[in-house]
Coordinates of C-alpha atoms in Angstrom, one line a residue:
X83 CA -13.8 -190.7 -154.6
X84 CA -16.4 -192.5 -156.2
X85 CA -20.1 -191.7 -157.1
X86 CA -21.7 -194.1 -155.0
X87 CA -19.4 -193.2 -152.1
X88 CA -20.7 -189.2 -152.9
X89 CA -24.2 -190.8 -152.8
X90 CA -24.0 -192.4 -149.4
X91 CA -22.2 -189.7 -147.6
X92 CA -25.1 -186.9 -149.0
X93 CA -27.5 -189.6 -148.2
X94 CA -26.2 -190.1 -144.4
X95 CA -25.8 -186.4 -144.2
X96 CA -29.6 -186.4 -145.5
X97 CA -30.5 -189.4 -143.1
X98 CA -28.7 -187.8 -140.2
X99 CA -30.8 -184.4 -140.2
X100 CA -34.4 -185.6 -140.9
X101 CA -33.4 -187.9 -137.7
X102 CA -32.4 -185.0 -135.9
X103 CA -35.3 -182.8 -136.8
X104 CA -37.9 -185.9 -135.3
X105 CA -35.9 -185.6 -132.5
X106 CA -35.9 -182.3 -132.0
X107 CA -39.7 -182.0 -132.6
X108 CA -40.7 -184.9 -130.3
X109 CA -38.3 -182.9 -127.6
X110 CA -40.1 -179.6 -128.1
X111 CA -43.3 -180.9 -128.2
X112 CA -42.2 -182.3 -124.4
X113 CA -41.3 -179.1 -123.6
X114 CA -44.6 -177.5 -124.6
X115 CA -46.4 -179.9 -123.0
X116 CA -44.4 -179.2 -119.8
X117 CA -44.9 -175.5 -120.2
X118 CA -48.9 -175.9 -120.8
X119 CA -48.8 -178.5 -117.4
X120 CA -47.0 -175.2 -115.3
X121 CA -49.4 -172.4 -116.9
X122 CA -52.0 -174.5 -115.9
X123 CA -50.6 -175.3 -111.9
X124 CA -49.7 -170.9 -111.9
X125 CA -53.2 -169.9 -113.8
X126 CA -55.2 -172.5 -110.8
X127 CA -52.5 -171.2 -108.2
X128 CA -53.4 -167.4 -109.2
X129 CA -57.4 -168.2 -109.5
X130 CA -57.2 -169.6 -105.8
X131 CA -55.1 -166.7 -104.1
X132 CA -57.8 -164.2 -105.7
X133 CA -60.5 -165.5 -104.6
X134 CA -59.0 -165.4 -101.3
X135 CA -58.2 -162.2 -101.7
X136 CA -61.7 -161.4 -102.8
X137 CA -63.0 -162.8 -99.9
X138 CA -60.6 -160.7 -97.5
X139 CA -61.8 -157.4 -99.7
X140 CA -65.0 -158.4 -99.1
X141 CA -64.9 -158.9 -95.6
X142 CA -63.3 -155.7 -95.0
X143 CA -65.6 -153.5 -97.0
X144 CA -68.7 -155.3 -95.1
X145 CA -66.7 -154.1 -91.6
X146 CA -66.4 -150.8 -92.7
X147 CA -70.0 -150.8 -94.0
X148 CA -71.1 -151.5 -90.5
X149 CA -69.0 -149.1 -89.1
X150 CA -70.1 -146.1 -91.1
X151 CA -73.3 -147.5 -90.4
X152 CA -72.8 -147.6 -86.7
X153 CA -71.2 -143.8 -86.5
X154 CA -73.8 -142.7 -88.7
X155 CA -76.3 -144.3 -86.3
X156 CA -74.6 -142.5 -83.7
X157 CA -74.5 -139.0 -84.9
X158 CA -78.1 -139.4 -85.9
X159 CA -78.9 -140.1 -82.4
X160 CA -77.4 -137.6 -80.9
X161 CA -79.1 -135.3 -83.1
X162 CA -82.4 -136.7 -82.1
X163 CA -81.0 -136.1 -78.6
X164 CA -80.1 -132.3 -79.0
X165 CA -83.2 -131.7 -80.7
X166 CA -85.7 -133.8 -77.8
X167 CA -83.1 -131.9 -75.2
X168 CA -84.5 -127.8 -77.3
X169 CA -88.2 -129.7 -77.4
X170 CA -88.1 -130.3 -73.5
X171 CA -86.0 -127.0 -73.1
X172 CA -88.8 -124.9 -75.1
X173 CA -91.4 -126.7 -72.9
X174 CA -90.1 -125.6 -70.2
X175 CA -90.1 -122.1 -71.0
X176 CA -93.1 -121.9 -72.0
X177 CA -94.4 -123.6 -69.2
X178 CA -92.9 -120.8 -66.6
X179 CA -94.3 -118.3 -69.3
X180 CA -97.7 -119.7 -68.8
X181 CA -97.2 -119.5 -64.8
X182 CA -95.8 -115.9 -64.8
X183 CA -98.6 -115.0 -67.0
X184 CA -101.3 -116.4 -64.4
X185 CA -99.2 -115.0 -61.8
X186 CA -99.6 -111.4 -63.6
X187 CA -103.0 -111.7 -64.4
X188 CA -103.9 -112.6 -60.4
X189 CA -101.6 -109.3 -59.8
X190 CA -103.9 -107.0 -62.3
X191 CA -107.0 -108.6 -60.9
X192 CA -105.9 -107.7 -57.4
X193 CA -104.6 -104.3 -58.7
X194 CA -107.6 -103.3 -60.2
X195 CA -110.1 -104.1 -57.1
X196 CA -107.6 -102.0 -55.0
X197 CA -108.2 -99.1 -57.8
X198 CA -111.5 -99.4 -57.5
X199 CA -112.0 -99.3 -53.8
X200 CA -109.5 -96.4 -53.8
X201 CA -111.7 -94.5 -56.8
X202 CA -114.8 -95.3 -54.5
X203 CA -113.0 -93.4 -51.6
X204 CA -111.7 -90.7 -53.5
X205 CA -114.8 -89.7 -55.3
X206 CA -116.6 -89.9 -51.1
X207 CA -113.4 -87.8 -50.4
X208 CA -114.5 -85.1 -52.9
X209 CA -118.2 -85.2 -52.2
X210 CA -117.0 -84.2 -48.8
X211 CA -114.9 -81.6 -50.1
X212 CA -117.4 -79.9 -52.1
X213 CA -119.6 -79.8 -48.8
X214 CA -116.8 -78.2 -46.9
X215 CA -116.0 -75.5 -49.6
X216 CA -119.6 -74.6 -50.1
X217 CA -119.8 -73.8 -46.3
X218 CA -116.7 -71.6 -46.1
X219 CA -117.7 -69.9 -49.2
X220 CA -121.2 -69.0 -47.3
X221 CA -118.8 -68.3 -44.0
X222 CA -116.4 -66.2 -46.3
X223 CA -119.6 -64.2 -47.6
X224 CA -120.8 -63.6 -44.5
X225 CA -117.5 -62.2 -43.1
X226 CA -117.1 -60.0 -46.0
X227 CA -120.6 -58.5 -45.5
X228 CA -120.2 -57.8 -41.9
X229 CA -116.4 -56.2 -42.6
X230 CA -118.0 -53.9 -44.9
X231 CA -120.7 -52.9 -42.4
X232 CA -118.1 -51.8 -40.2
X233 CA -115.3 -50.3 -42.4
X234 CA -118.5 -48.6 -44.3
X235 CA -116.2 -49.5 -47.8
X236 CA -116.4 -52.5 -50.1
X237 CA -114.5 -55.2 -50.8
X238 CA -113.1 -53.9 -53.7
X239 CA -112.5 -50.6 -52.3
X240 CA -110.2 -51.8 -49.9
X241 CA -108.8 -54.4 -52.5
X242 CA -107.6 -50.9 -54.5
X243 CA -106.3 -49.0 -51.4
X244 CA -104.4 -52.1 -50.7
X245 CA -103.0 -52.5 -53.7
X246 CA -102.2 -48.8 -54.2
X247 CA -100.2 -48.6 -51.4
X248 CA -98.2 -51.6 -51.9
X249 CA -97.4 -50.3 -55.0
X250 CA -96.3 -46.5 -53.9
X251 CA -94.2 -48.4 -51.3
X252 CA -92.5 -51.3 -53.8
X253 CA -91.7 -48.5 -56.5
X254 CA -90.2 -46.2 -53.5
X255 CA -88.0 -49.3 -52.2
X256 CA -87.3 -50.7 -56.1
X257 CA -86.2 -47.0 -57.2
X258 CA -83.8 -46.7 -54.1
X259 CA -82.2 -50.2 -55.1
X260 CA -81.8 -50.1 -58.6
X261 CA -80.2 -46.3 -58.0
X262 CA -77.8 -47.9 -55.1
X263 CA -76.7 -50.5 -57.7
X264 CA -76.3 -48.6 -60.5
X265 CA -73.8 -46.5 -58.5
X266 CA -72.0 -49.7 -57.3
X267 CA -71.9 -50.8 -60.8
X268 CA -70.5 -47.4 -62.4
X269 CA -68.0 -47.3 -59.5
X270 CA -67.1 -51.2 -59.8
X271 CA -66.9 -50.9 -63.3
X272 CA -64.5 -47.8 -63.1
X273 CA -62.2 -49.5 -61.1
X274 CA -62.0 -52.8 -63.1
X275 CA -61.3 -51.1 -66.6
X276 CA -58.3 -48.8 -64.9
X277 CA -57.1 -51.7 -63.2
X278 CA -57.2 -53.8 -66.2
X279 CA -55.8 -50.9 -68.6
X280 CA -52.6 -50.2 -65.9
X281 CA -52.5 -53.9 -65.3
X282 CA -51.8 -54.3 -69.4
X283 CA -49.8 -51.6 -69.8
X284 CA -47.5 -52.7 -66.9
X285 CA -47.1 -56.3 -68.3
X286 CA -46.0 -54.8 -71.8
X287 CA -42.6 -53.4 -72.2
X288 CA -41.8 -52.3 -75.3
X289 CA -39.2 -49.1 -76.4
X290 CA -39.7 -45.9 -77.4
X291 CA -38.9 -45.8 -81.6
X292 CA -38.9 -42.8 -83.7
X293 CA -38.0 -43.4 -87.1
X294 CA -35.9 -40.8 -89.3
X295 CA -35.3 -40.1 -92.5
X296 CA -31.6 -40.5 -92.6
X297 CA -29.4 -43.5 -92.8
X298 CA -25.6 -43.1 -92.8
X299 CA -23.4 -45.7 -94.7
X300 CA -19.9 -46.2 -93.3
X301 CA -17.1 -46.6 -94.8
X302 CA -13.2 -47.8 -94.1
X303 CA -11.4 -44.1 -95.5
X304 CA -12.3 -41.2 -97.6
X305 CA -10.2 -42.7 -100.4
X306 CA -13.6 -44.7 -100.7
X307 CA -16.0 -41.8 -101.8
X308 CA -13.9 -40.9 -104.3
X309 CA -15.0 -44.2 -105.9
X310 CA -18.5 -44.0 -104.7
X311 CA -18.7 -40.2 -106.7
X312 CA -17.3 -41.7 -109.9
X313 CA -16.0 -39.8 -113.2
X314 CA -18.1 -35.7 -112.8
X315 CA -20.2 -37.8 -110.6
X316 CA -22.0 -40.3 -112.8
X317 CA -21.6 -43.4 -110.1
X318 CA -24.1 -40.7 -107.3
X319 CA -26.5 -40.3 -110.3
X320 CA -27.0 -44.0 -111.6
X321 CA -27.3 -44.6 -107.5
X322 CA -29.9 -42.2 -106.9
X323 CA -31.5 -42.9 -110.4
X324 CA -32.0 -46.6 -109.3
X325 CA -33.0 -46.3 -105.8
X326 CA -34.8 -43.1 -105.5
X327 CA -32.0 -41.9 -102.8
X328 CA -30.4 -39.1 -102.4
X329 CA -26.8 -39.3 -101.8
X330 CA -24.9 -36.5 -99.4
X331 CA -21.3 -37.0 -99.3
X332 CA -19.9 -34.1 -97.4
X333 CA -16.7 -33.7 -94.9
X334 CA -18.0 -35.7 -92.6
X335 CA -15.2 -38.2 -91.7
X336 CA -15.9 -41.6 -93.1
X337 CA -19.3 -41.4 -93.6
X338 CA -22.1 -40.9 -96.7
X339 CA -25.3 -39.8 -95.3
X340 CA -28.5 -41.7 -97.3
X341 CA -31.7 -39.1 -97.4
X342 CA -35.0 -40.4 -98.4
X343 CA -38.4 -40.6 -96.4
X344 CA -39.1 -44.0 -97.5
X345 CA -37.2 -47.0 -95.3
X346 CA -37.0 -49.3 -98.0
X347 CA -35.3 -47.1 -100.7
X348 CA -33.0 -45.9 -98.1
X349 CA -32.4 -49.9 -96.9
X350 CA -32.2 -50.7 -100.6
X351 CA -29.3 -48.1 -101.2
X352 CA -27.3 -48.8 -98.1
X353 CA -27.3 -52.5 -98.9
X354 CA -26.2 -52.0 -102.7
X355 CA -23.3 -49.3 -101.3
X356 CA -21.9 -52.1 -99.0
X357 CA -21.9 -54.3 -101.7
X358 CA -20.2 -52.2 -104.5
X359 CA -17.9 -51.1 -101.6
X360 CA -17.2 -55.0 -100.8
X361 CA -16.6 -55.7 -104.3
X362 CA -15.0 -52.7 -105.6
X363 CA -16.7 -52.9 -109.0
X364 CA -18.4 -49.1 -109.3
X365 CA -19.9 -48.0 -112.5
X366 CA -23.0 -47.9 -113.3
X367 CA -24.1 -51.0 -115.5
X368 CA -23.0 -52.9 -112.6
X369 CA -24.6 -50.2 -109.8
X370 CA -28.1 -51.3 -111.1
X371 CA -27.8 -54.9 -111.4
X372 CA -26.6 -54.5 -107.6
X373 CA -29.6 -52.6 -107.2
X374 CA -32.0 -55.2 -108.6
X375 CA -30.7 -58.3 -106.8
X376 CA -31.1 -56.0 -103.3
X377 CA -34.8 -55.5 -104.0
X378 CA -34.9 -59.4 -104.3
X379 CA -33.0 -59.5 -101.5
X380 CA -35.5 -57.1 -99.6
X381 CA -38.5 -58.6 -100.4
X382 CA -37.4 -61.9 -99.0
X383 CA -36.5 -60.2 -96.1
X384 CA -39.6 -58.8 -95.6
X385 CA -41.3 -62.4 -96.0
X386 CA -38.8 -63.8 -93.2
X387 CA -39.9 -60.6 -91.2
X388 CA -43.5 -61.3 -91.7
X389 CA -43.0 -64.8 -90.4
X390 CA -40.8 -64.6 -87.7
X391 CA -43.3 -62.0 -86.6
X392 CA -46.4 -64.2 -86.6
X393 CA -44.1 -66.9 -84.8
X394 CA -43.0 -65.0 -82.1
X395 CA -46.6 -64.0 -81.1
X396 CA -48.3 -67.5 -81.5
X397 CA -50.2 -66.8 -84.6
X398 CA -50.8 -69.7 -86.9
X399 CA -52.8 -69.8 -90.3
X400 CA -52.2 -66.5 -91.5
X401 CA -52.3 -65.9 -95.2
X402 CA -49.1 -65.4 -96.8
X403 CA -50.0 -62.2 -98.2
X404 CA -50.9 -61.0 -95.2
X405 CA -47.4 -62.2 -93.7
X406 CA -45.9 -60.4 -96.3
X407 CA -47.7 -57.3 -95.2
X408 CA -46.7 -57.7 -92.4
X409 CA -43.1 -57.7 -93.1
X410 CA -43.4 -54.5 -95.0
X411 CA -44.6 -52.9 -91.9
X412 CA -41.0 -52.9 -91.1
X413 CA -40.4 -50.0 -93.0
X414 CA -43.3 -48.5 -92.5
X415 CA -43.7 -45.5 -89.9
X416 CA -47.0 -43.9 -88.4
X417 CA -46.7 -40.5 -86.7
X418 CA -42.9 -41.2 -86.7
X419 CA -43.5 -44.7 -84.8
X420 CA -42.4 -48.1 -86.7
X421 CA -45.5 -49.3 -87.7
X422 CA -44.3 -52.9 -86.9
X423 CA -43.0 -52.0 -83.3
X424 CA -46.5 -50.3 -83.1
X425 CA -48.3 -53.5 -84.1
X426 CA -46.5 -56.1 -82.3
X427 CA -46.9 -53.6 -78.9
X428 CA -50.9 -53.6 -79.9
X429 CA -51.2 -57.3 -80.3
X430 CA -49.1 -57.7 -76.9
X431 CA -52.1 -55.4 -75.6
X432 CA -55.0 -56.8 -76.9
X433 CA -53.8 -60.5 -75.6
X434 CA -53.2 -59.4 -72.1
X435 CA -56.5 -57.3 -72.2
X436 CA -58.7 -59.9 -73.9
X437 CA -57.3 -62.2 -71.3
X438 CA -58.3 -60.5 -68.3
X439 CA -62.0 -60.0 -70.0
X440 CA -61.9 -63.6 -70.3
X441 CA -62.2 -63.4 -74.2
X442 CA -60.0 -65.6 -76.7
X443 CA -56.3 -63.7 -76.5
X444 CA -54.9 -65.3 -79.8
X445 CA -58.0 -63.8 -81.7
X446 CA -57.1 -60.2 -80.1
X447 CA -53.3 -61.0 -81.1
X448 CA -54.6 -61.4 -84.4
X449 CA -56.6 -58.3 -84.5
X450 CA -53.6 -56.4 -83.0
X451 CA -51.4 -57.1 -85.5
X452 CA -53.2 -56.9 -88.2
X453 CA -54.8 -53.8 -87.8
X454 CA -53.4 -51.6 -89.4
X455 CA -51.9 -53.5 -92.6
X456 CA -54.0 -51.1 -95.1
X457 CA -51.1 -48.6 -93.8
X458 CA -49.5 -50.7 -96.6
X459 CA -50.8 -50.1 -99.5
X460 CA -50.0 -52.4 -102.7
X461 CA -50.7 -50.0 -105.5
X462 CA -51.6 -46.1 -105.5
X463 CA -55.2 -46.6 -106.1
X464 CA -55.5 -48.1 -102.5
X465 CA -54.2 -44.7 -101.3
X466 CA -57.3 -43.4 -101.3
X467 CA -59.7 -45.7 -99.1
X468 CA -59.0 -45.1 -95.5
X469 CA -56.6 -47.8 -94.2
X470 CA -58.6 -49.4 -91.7
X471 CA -61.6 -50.0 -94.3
X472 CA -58.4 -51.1 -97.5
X473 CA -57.5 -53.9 -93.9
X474 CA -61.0 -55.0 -93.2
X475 CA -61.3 -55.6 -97.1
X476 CA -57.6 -57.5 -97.3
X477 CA -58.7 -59.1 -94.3
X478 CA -61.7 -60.1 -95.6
X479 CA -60.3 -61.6 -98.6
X480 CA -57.6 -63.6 -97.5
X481 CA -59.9 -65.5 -94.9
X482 CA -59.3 -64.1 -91.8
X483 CA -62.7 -63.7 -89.5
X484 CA -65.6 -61.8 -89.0
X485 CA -64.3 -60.5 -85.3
X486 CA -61.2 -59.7 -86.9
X487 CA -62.5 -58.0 -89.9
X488 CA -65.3 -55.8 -87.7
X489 CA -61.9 -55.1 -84.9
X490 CA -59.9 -54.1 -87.6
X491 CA -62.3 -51.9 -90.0
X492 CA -64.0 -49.9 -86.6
X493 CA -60.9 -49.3 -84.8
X494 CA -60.8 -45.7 -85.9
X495 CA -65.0 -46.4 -85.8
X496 CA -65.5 -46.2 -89.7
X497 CA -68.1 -48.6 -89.2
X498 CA -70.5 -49.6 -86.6
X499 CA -68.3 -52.3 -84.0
X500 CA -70.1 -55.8 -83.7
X501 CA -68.1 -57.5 -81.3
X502 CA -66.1 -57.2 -77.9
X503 CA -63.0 -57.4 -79.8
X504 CA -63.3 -54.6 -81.7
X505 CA -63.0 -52.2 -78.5
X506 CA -60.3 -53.8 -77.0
X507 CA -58.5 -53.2 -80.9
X508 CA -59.6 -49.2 -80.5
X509 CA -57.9 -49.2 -76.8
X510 CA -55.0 -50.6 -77.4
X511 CA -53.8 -48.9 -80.6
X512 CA -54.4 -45.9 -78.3
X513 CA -52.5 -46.9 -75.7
X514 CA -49.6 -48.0 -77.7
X515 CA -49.8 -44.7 -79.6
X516 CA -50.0 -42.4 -76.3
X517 CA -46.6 -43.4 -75.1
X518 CA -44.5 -40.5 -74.4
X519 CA -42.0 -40.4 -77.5
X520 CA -44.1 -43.2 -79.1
X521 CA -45.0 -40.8 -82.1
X522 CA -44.6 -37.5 -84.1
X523 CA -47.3 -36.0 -86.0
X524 CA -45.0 -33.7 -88.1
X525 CA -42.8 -36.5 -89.5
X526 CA -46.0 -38.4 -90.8
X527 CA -47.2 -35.4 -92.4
X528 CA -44.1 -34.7 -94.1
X529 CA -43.5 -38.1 -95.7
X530 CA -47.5 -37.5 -96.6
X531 CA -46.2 -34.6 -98.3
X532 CA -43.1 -36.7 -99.9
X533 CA -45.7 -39.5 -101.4
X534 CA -47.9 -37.0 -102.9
X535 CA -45.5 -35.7 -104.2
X536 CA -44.3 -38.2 -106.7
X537 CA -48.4 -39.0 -106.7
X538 CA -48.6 -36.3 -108.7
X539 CA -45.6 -37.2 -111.4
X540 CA -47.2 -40.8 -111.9
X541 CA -50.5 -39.2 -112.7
X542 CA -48.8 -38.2 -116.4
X543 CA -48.4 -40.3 -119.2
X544 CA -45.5 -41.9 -119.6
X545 CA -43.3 -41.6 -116.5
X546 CA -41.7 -44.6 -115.0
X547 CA -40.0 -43.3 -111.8
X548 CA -40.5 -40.5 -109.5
X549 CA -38.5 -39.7 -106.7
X550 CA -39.1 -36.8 -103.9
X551 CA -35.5 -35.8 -102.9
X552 CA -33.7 -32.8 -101.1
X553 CA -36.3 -33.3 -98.7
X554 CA -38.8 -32.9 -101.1
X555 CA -37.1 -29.5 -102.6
X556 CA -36.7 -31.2 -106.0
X557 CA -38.9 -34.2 -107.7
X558 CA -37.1 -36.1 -110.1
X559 CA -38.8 -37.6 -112.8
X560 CA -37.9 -41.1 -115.1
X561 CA -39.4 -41.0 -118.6
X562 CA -39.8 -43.7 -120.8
X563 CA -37.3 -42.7 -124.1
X564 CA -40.6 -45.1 -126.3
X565 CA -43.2 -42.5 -125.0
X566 CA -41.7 -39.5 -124.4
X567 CA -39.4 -37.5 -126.6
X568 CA -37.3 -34.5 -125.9
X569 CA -39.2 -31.7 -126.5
X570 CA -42.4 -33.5 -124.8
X571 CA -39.4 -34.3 -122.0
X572 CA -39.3 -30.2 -121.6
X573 CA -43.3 -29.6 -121.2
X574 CA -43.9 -32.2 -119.4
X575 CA -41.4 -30.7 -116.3
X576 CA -43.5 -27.3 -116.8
X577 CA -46.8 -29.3 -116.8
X578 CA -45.5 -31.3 -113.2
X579 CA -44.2 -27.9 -111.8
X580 CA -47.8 -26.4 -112.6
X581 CA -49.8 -29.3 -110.9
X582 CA -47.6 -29.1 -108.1
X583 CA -47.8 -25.5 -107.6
X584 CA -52.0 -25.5 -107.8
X585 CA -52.7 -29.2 -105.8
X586 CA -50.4 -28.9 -102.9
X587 CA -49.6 -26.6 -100.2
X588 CA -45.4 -27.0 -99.6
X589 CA -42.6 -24.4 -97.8
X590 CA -40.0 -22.9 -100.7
X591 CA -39.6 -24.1 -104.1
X592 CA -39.9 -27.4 -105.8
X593 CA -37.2 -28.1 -108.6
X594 CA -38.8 -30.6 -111.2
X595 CA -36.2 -32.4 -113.1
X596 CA -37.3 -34.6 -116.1
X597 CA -34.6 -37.4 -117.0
X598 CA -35.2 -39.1 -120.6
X599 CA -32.4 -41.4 -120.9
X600 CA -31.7 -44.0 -125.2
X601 CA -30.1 -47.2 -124.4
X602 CA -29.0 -49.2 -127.1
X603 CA -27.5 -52.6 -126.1
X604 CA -26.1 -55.7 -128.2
X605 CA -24.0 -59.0 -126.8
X606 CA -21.0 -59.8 -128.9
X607 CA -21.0 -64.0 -129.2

């Protein structure tokens, strides 16, 4: 192919798109003018529909202009209403205040002309009166004078004679009455505080107790006190060395009699024999731990006692202390009668008395049974303050009332009683103790004897036990090993004997016997 031929097809090719580029421009330049003519239609279109639709905004927020305004119109006007409806109300009121006033003010006005005409009349009245007791006066006079003429005495003579007689005669008549009544009274009296007393001790049933000082432990065979008596009898020792008990094992047939005047050692040792029996371990390491888990056991008991006491005779509130002295009354005994038996009997009393007095019966409970806790003493100093003061001070302590307090610290009239309770306490602890059988004065002497006793052991240096035994025919003695040595051990058994022999008064002989026992203990781990 040729040049020229190269020429003319480039130049057609040339030719062919500059023609097509004027096309294409006059063709877009249609379509632009087309587009401009719609935008124009739409953008006229659009400005038309909004201002119709800012005419149809308009018109609604001009309605609801009006109708705020009209409701606000409203409400105003019915405020305007309520407050025209008060003014005419008020207006009212005050109009039928200013006619009851006028009304009250015609009333007074009337009222005080009637006082007045009434104080006119009353003040005639009295002028009157005057005149009338002026003329009796002279009339009065003139009676008097001529009386005198013929009874040749005064007035006031006769006035005296009068008056003397009527006096003779009034003193005569009150004498015979007041004596007449006083009899009536004695005689009434009589008869209500026998029939209360009988009435009291009728409603009260209670048995006739006299403690001993011997218990007696049972056992299955005799094979058993073979056991109980241990190797040359050291099983009896470590027993009565930890309890304070003698122990009597004779021929009696299956039986071990326990000696001791004091319940609780004697309760102590026949609770730790059943239990060594029951277990069958005897010796004496283990006879005294049996020993101290009993006393444990004991004093519980004697809590439970204490409370099942109070609860059986409607007391509430007591002091725990003083329920636990209570409990120890248990194994307590005065003249030979339980002293716990003796106080429940005594509250029994003093609720059925007070009652029929018409006094508070659960105060004279209380004052019944507690009367005679400081029959318990805690230590061996309170031995020596009479036991119904050492109550009225525990008393006194723990809380409990004045009533109670003055009942229980006057009821053997150690001080001055203050209220009614504090006789009805005095009556009925003699009551309860006048039973037939109720007590025995020479067992409570000889325990008295018993505790002073070992008294006098504890007032040395150095002893830790001390137990009356043999029915107080020998006083055995525990030592500390620390504080007292062998040869001190020796004179101090002479010194005891000698005290005893110069204090106390006592049938026979008293064997002292001073124990001094050297532990030495190690555990193997």
């Amino acid at each position: 192919m040729d040049t020229n031929t190269i020429l003319y097809i480039v130049g057609g090719v040339v030719l062919g798109l500059i023609l097509g580029y004027i096309i294409a421009k006059s063709l877009a330049k249609g379509n632009a003018s087309k587009l401009i003519s719609n935008a124009e239609n739409e953008s006229n279109s659009i400005l038309k529909q909004a201002k119709l639709d800012a005419e149809s905004i308009k018109k609604d927020k001009i309605l609801q202009a009006k109708e705020k305004f009209i409701e606000l119109k409203a409400e105003h006007e019915k405020v305007i209403l309520s407050r025209d409806k008060k003014m005419a109300e008020a207006e009212k009121r005050i109009r039928d205040k200013e006619s009851q006033i006028s009304n009250e003010l015609s009333k007074s006005k009337k009222a005080n002309q009637s006082l007045e005409s009434k104080i006119k009349d009353y003040e005639f009245r009295l002028e009157f009166v005057e005149k009338k007791k002026e003329e009796l006066e002279k009339a009065h006079k003139s009676q008097i004078k001529q009386l005198e003429v013929i009874s040749s005495l005064s007035a006031e003579e006769a006035k005296e004679q009068l008056v003397a007689s009527l006096k003779e005669e009034a003193k005569t008549d009150a004498m015979a009455f007041i004596q007449d009544h006083i009899e009536e009274a004695k005689l009434t009296a009589q008869q209500e505080a026998k029939k209360i007393i009988i009435n009291t001790i009728q409603r009260i049933g209670t048995e006739e107790a006299v403690d001993n000082c011997v218990s007696v432990f049972n056992i299955e065979s005799d094979d058993v006190k073979g056991r109980i008596i241990g190797r040359e009898g050291r099983n009896i020792r470590a027993i009565e060395a930890a309890t304070g008990v003698e122990i009597i094992v004779d021929d009696t047939p299956e039986a071990i009699i326990l000696s001791c005047f004091d319940s609780v050692r004697r309760e102590i040792a026949r609770l730790s024999l059943h239990k060594l029996v029951t277990d069958g371990r005897i010796h004496p390491a283990r006879i005294e731990e049996v020993v101290r888990k009993t006393q444990k056991q004991i004093e519980q008991e004697i809590i439970e006692v204490g409370k099942r006491t109070v609860i059986d005779l409607g007391i509430h509130g007591l002091h725990p202390e003083l329920i636990k002295m209570v409990g120890r009354m248990k194994y307590r005994s005065s003249y030979g009668q339980n002293l716990l038996q003796h106080s429940r009997e005594v509250a029994k009393l003093c609720g059925v008395m007070a009652a029929e007095l018409g006094l508070n019966p659960k105060l004279a409970k209380r004052a019944g049974l507690l009367h005679d806790i400081g029959k318990v003493p805690s230590s061996e100093t309170d031995v020596e303050t009479p036991h119904a003061i050492l109550g009225m001070q525990w008393a006194e302590k723990h809380g409990e009332k004045p009533e109670v307090c003055n009942a229980i610290g006057a009821h053997h009239d150690e001080i001055e009683m203050t209220t009614l309770l504090s006789p009805i306490i005095q009556v009925c602890d003699a009551i309860s103790g006048a039973r037939p059988g109720a007590r025995r004065q020479v067992l409570d002497s000889y325990i008295q004897r018993l505790k002073d006793l070992e008294d006098v052991a504890f007032g040395f240096t150095g002893v830790k036990k001390a137990y009356a035994i043999q029915a107080g025919r020998e006083l055995r003695v525990i030592v500390e090993s620390e504080k007292v040595s062998d040869d001190k051990a020796a004179s101090l058994s002479f010194e005891i004997s000698q005290k005893i022999q110069t204090d106390m008064t006592y049938p026979g002989q008293v064997k002292v016997t001073v124990i001094r026992e050297t532990r030495a203990v190690n555990i193997a781990k």
